Short mmCIF file of C-alpha atoms and ligand atoms in Angstrom, two decimals:
data_model
loop_
_atom_site.label_atom_id
_atom_site.label_comp_id
_atom_site.label_asym_id
_atom_site.label_seq_id
_atom_site.Cartn_x
_atom_site.Cartn_y
_atom_site.Cartn_z
CA UNK S 92 16.61 -30.47 -49.53
CA UNK S 93 19.46 -28.91 -48.05
CA UNK S 94 18.51 -27.58 -44.62
CA UNK S 95 19.78 -24.12 -44.23
CA UNK S 96 18.95 -21.62 -41.63
CA UNK S 97 20.21 -18.16 -40.59
CA UNK S 98 20.40 -18.24 -36.83
CA UNK S 99 19.53 -14.44 -36.45
CA UNK S 100 16.30 -13.59 -34.80
CA UNK S 101 16.58 -10.39 -32.63
CA UNK S 102 18.32 -10.15 -29.40
CA UNK S 103 17.46 -13.69 -28.23
CA UNK S 104 20.20 -15.36 -30.25
CA UNK S 105 22.21 -12.48 -31.52
CA UNK S 106 25.25 -14.34 -30.49
CA UNK S 107 24.52 -16.62 -33.61
CA UNK S 108 24.86 -13.79 -35.93
CA UNK S 109 27.11 -14.71 -38.66
CA UNK S 110 26.75 -18.44 -38.22
CA UNK S 111 25.19 -20.53 -40.78
CA UNK S 112 24.20 -23.96 -40.24
CA UNK S 113 24.55 -26.47 -43.28
CA UNK S 114 23.46 -30.07 -42.54
CA UNK S 115 24.30 -29.28 -38.91
CA UNK S 116 27.73 -28.01 -39.45
CA UNK S 117 28.24 -24.36 -38.16
CA UNK S 118 29.89 -22.22 -40.93
CA UNK S 119 31.08 -18.82 -39.56
CA UNK S 120 30.19 -16.00 -41.81
CA UNK S 121 31.99 -12.65 -41.71
CA UNK S 122 29.74 -9.62 -41.37
CA UNK S 123 31.68 -6.43 -42.24
CA UNK S 124 31.65 -3.64 -39.46
CA UNK S 125 32.11 -0.34 -41.25
CA UNK S 126 30.94 2.09 -38.37
CA UNK S 127 34.55 3.20 -37.62
CA UNK S 128 35.51 4.32 -41.19
CA UNK S 129 39.39 4.08 -40.24
CA UNK S 130 40.39 0.38 -40.22
CA UNK S 131 39.73 -1.72 -43.36
CA UNK S 132 38.65 -5.27 -42.84
CA UNK S 133 36.88 -5.22 -39.36
CA UNK S 134 34.39 -7.93 -39.42
CA UNK S 135 32.13 -9.70 -36.92
CA UNK S 136 32.20 -13.56 -36.60
CA UNK S 137 29.81 -14.97 -34.25
CA UNK S 138 30.59 -13.40 -30.75
CA UNK S 139 33.99 -12.18 -31.90
CA UNK S 140 35.46 -9.20 -33.87
CA UNK S 141 38.43 -9.86 -36.17
CA UNK S 142 40.55 -6.67 -36.89
CA UNK S 143 43.82 -6.25 -38.94
CA UNK S 144 46.93 -6.49 -36.41
CA UNK S 145 49.39 -3.46 -36.60
CA UNK S 146 52.66 -2.74 -34.91
CA UNK S 147 50.71 -1.42 -31.89
CA UNK S 148 48.57 -4.49 -31.42
CA UNK S 149 50.79 -6.23 -28.88
CA UNK S 150 50.83 -3.06 -26.71
CA UNK S 151 46.96 -2.81 -26.89
CA UNK S 152 46.60 -6.58 -26.13
CA UNK S 153 48.68 -6.00 -22.95
CA UNK S 154 46.34 -3.18 -22.00
CA UNK S 155 43.25 -5.18 -22.62
CA UNK S 156 44.55 -8.02 -20.56
CA UNK S 157 45.27 -5.71 -17.66
CA UNK S 158 41.74 -4.50 -17.85
CA UNK S 159 40.40 -8.00 -17.82
CA UNK S 160 42.77 -8.93 -14.88
CA UNK S 161 41.35 -6.01 -12.83
CA UNK S 162 37.72 -6.75 -13.57
CA UNK S 163 37.02 -3.89 -15.86
CA UNK S 164 33.95 -5.09 -17.85
CA UNK S 165 33.75 -2.07 -20.32
CA UNK S 166 36.21 -3.20 -22.83
CA UNK S 167 36.66 -6.30 -25.37
CA UNK S 168 38.58 -9.18 -24.20
CA UNK S 169 41.68 -10.37 -26.27
CA UNK S 170 40.90 -13.91 -27.51
CA UNK S 171 44.08 -14.36 -29.65
CA UNK S 172 45.19 -13.92 -33.25
CA UNK S 173 43.33 -16.04 -35.94
CA UNK S 174 44.65 -18.20 -38.95
CA UNK S 175 44.61 -15.03 -41.09
CA UNK S 176 46.77 -12.96 -38.62
CA UNK S 177 43.94 -10.85 -37.46
CA UNK S 178 43.30 -9.95 -33.67
CA UNK S 179 40.39 -11.71 -32.18
CA UNK S 180 38.32 -9.77 -29.65
CA UNK S 181 35.21 -10.43 -27.85
CA UNK S 182 32.03 -8.79 -29.25
CA UNK S 183 30.67 -6.22 -26.77
CA UNK S 184 26.98 -6.70 -26.97
CA UNK S 185 25.01 -3.51 -27.81
CA UNK S 186 25.04 -0.87 -30.46
CA UNK S 187 27.70 1.83 -31.27
CA UNK S 188 26.11 4.82 -32.55
CA UNK S 189 26.47 5.65 -36.18
CA UNK S 190 26.00 9.04 -38.15
CA UNK S 191 23.59 10.78 -37.92
CA UNK S 192 23.57 10.15 -34.15
CA UNK S 193 20.51 8.51 -32.64
CA UNK S 194 18.66 10.32 -30.07
CA UNK S 195 19.84 8.21 -27.23
CA UNK S 196 23.34 9.14 -27.92
CA UNK S 197 22.92 12.94 -27.29
CA UNK S 198 20.90 13.00 -24.14
CA UNK S 199 22.30 14.25 -20.82
CA UNK S 200 22.12 10.74 -19.46
CA UNK S 201 24.32 9.56 -22.20
CA UNK S 202 26.88 12.23 -21.48
CA UNK S 203 26.87 11.39 -17.79
CA UNK S 204 27.20 7.84 -18.77
CA UNK S 205 30.18 8.44 -20.88
CA UNK S 206 31.94 10.52 -18.20
CA UNK S 207 31.39 7.66 -15.65
CA UNK S 208 32.59 5.10 -18.14
CA UNK S 209 35.77 7.08 -18.73
CA UNK S 210 36.47 7.56 -15.14
CA UNK S 211 35.93 3.80 -14.49
CA UNK S 212 38.31 3.16 -17.20
CA UNK S 213 40.83 5.55 -15.81
CA UNK S 214 40.52 3.96 -12.49
CA UNK S 215 41.01 0.50 -13.84
CA UNK S 216 43.98 1.39 -16.03
CA UNK S 217 45.93 3.53 -13.43
CA UNK S 218 47.51 0.40 -11.87
CA UNK S 219 48.85 -0.76 -15.36
CA UNK S 220 52.51 -0.91 -15.48
CA UNK S 221 53.32 -0.42 -19.11
CA UNK S 222 56.15 -2.71 -20.21
CA UNK S 223 59.18 -0.84 -21.40
CA UNK S 224 59.07 -2.35 -24.88
CA UNK S 225 55.54 -1.37 -25.55
CA UNK S 226 54.95 0.16 -28.92
CA UNK S 227 51.86 2.21 -29.19
CA UNK S 228 50.69 3.57 -32.48
CA UNK S 229 51.41 7.20 -31.41
CA UNK S 230 53.96 7.74 -28.68
CA UNK S 231 53.37 10.21 -25.92
CA UNK S 232 53.43 13.79 -26.89
CA UNK S 233 55.32 16.43 -24.87
CA UNK S 234 52.14 18.51 -25.23
CA UNK S 235 50.18 16.22 -23.05
CA UNK S 236 52.37 16.70 -20.01
CA UNK S 237 54.09 13.77 -18.16
CA UNK S 238 51.96 10.57 -18.66
CA UNK S 239 49.89 9.42 -15.88
CA UNK S 240 48.09 6.37 -17.56
CA UNK S 241 47.30 4.76 -20.75
CA UNK S 242 44.40 6.90 -22.28
CA UNK S 243 41.92 5.52 -24.83
CA UNK S 244 42.43 8.72 -26.79
CA UNK S 245 39.63 8.11 -29.15
CA UNK S 246 36.33 8.06 -27.32
CA UNK S 247 34.06 9.11 -30.20
CA UNK S 248 30.43 7.90 -30.38
CA UNK S 249 31.46 5.25 -32.86
CA UNK S 250 33.67 3.74 -30.17
CA UNK S 251 31.10 3.61 -27.34
CA UNK S 252 28.80 0.69 -27.09
CA UNK S 253 25.32 1.50 -25.67
CA UNK S 254 22.86 -1.06 -24.17
CA UNK S 255 19.29 0.17 -23.30
CA UNK S 256 20.37 3.73 -24.08
CA UNK S 257 23.26 3.64 -21.72
CA UNK S 258 26.86 3.52 -22.48
CA UNK S 259 28.55 0.36 -21.38
CA UNK S 260 31.77 -0.27 -23.23
CA UNK S 261 34.81 1.24 -24.94
CA UNK S 262 36.07 -0.37 -28.26
CA UNK S 263 38.91 0.35 -30.57
CA UNK S 264 41.90 0.94 -28.43
CA UNK S 265 44.10 1.49 -31.50
CA UNK S 266 45.04 4.90 -30.46
CA UNK S 267 45.68 4.13 -26.81
CA UNK S 268 48.85 5.52 -25.46
CA UNK S 269 50.48 6.86 -22.27
CA UNK S 270 48.98 10.34 -21.60
CA UNK S 271 47.27 12.35 -19.03
CA UNK S 272 43.90 11.97 -17.49
CA UNK S 273 43.18 15.48 -18.89
CA UNK S 274 44.01 14.77 -22.30
CA UNK S 275 41.76 11.84 -22.42
CA UNK S 276 38.97 14.04 -20.87
CA UNK S 277 39.28 16.77 -23.56
CA UNK S 278 39.56 14.34 -26.26
CA UNK S 279 36.29 12.85 -25.12
CA UNK S 280 34.72 16.27 -24.65
CA UNK S 281 35.69 17.24 -28.30
CA UNK S 282 33.27 14.64 -29.57
CA UNK S 283 30.82 14.55 -26.77
CA UNK S 284 30.31 18.15 -25.67
CA UNK S 285 31.04 18.78 -28.59
CA UNK S 286 33.89 21.14 -28.80
CA UNK S 287 33.22 21.85 -32.31
CA UNK S 288 31.91 24.56 -34.81
CA UNK S 289 28.02 24.25 -34.97
CA UNK S 290 28.56 23.77 -38.82
CA UNK S 291 30.44 20.55 -38.20
CA UNK S 292 28.44 18.99 -35.51
CA UNK S 293 25.77 16.24 -35.83
CA UNK S 294 22.34 17.94 -36.38
CA UNK S 295 21.18 16.90 -33.05
CA UNK S 296 24.04 18.58 -31.24
CA UNK S 297 23.88 21.70 -33.43
CA UNK S 298 21.97 24.01 -30.76
CA UNK S 299 23.10 22.33 -27.58
CA UNK S 300 24.42 24.33 -24.76
CA UNK S 301 28.05 23.31 -24.80
CA UNK S 302 29.01 25.16 -21.72
CA UNK S 303 26.32 23.22 -19.81
CA UNK S 304 27.44 19.94 -21.15
CA UNK S 305 31.03 20.59 -20.30
CA UNK S 306 29.89 21.18 -16.71
CA UNK S 307 27.69 18.09 -16.52
CA UNK S 308 30.50 15.91 -17.82
CA UNK S 309 33.03 17.36 -15.38
CA UNK S 310 30.76 16.84 -12.46
CA UNK S 311 30.02 13.17 -13.51
CA UNK S 312 33.77 12.49 -14.06
CA UNK S 313 34.54 14.12 -10.73
CA UNK S 314 36.95 16.98 -11.87
CA UNK S 315 37.39 19.39 -8.94
CA UNK S 316 37.20 23.15 -9.43
CA UNK S 317 41.05 23.59 -10.09
CA UNK S 318 41.25 20.84 -12.59
CA UNK S 319 38.26 22.03 -14.62
CA UNK S 320 39.96 25.30 -15.20
CA UNK S 321 42.62 23.13 -17.00
CA UNK S 322 39.88 21.88 -19.51
CA UNK S 323 39.92 24.76 -22.11
CA UNK S 324 43.94 25.21 -22.07
CA UNK S 325 44.27 21.35 -22.53
CA UNK S 326 41.56 21.51 -25.44
CA UNK S 327 43.59 24.30 -26.96
CA UNK S 328 46.78 22.30 -26.93
CA UNK S 329 45.02 19.18 -28.13
CA UNK S 330 43.62 20.92 -31.14
CA UNK S 331 47.18 21.90 -32.20
CA UNK S 332 48.53 18.46 -31.36
CA UNK S 333 45.67 16.64 -33.36
CA UNK S 334 46.12 18.96 -36.38
CA UNK S 335 49.68 18.04 -36.64
CA UNK S 336 49.20 14.28 -35.86
CA UNK S 337 46.48 14.08 -38.35
CA UNK S 338 48.40 15.69 -41.12
CA UNK S 339 51.35 13.44 -40.43
CA UNK S 340 49.10 10.28 -40.50
CA UNK S 341 47.29 11.67 -43.82
CA UNK S 342 50.84 11.84 -45.42
CA UNK S 343 51.18 8.24 -45.00
CA UNK S 344 48.19 7.61 -47.17
CA UNK S 345 45.24 4.96 -46.32
CA UNK S 346 42.12 5.91 -44.17
CA UNK S 347 43.79 8.94 -42.76
CA UNK S 348 44.61 10.54 -46.02
CA UNK S 349 40.90 9.91 -46.91
CA UNK S 350 39.72 11.57 -43.75
CA UNK S 351 42.17 14.62 -44.40
CA UNK S 352 40.83 15.08 -47.88
CA UNK S 353 37.17 14.99 -46.72
CA UNK S 354 38.14 18.07 -44.62
CA UNK S 355 39.32 16.66 -41.16
CA UNK S 356 42.02 19.43 -40.88
CA UNK S 357 39.59 22.19 -41.76
CA UNK S 358 37.16 20.88 -39.11
CA UNK S 359 39.89 20.90 -36.63
CA UNK S 360 40.79 24.57 -37.49
CA UNK S 361 37.20 25.69 -37.30
CA UNK S 362 36.75 23.97 -33.95
CA UNK S 363 39.83 25.97 -32.72
CA UNK S 364 38.30 29.26 -33.93
CA UNK S 365 35.12 28.39 -32.26
CA UNK S 366 36.74 27.54 -29.01
CA UNK S 367 38.62 30.93 -29.07
CA UNK S 368 35.52 32.90 -29.85
CA UNK S 369 33.50 31.25 -27.11
CA UNK S 370 36.36 30.96 -24.56
CA UNK S 371 35.11 33.32 -22.01
CA UNK S 372 31.61 32.16 -21.85
CA UNK S 373 32.71 28.46 -21.61
CA UNK S 374 35.33 29.19 -18.92
CA UNK S 375 32.65 31.04 -16.90
CA UNK S 376 30.42 27.96 -17.13
CA UNK S 377 33.19 25.74 -16.07
CA UNK S 378 34.01 27.57 -13.13
N1 ADP Y 83 34.52 -5.47 -29.84
C1 ADP Y 83 33.46 -4.96 -30.47
N2 ADP Y 83 32.18 -5.05 -29.97
C2 ADP Y 83 31.04 -4.42 -30.60
N3 ADP Y 83 31.19 -3.69 -31.71
C3 ADP Y 83 32.41 -3.58 -32.29
C4 ADP Y 83 33.58 -4.08 -31.80
N4 ADP Y 83 34.55 -3.72 -32.43
C5 ADP Y 83 34.11 -3.06 -33.48
N5 ADP Y 83 32.87 -2.90 -33.42
C6 ADP Y 83 31.99 -2.10 -34.45
O1 ADP Y 83 32.70 -2.00 -35.54
C7 ADP Y 83 32.88 -0.61 -35.83
C8 ADP Y 83 34.20 -0.39 -36.48
O2 ADP Y 83 35.28 -0.90 -35.48
P1 ADP Y 83 36.31 -0.08 -34.85
O3 ADP Y 83 37.24 -1.04 -34.18
O4 ADP Y 83 36.03 0.99 -34.21
O5 ADP Y 83 37.18 0.25 -36.34
P2 ADP Y 83 37.85 1.69 -36.81
O6 ADP Y 83 39.26 1.60 -36.62
O7 ADP Y 83 37.44 1.74 -38.23
O8 ADP Y 83 37.17 2.80 -36.09
C9 ADP Y 83 32.61 0.07 -34.41
O9 ADP Y 83 32.11 1.41 -34.63
C10 ADP Y 83 31.45 -0.75 -33.83
O10 ADP Y 83 30.26 -0.46 -34.51
MG1 MG Y 84 36.47 3.09 -34.23
#
């Protein structure tokens, strides 16, 4: 009889997920990870994640290595490139929320945790001296203002790993690029406040008090009074920029075109309108 066993029984041996043992020989199995809906071919193999490399990957690896050097524990480690030319990253233990969002991802504690995690990331990345030849997926935009650091630029729920209901790690640095702290803050708020038309929000976030959540996030991140008055103008610029950036990406085809056809551009426009309609109230809450 062939002895065969899935080494998968809950958290105790989750690091063995994806490893099959035949006659004592470990065979690594690729488990597809589809949570992000953008990059095709992301898989988990044991304690690692394999993702296709792109022109920006070496810049991202430089960034992740810096984070490791300064002891930032909220990002995957770069472990190399595998035989199929894919980047090998460490698995960040926990769970990245999917849609519909689970209850733990919409709590005030989660919002505070994301703000603290982003702040810690910004502190860790601030000392990174970007190599001159670094090639990011998207270069800095003049709309962001002079770059202060390399932002994550895509802190969506799917890109935050939670453990025990607390945000502990950022993943998916594909859109990282030199930008301002404020740009990274408003990009995060777009998804977590969220700055979105109620019709486009996850059902658990439909009726939340966005003004209050903006304030809670800014308090936790540590934005002072003057800087928080910059949040709404930065969000206004960001919408303009992301509409154009997304349309450009969609024109190249692939996953971005799919997202565009599923209405991503319309959602940005509706969010812009919602922001303008609610500007005074949100501004008053931020002040
Ligand atoms: N290093 C990692 N640690 C833990 N989970 C990961 C890691 N990388 C990816 N994942 C999981 O796989 C999903 C898709 O990966 P991601 O890199 O975000 O791809 P995409 O570019 O499609 O958004 C994530 O939402 C998350 O659930
Ligand atoms: Mg992702």
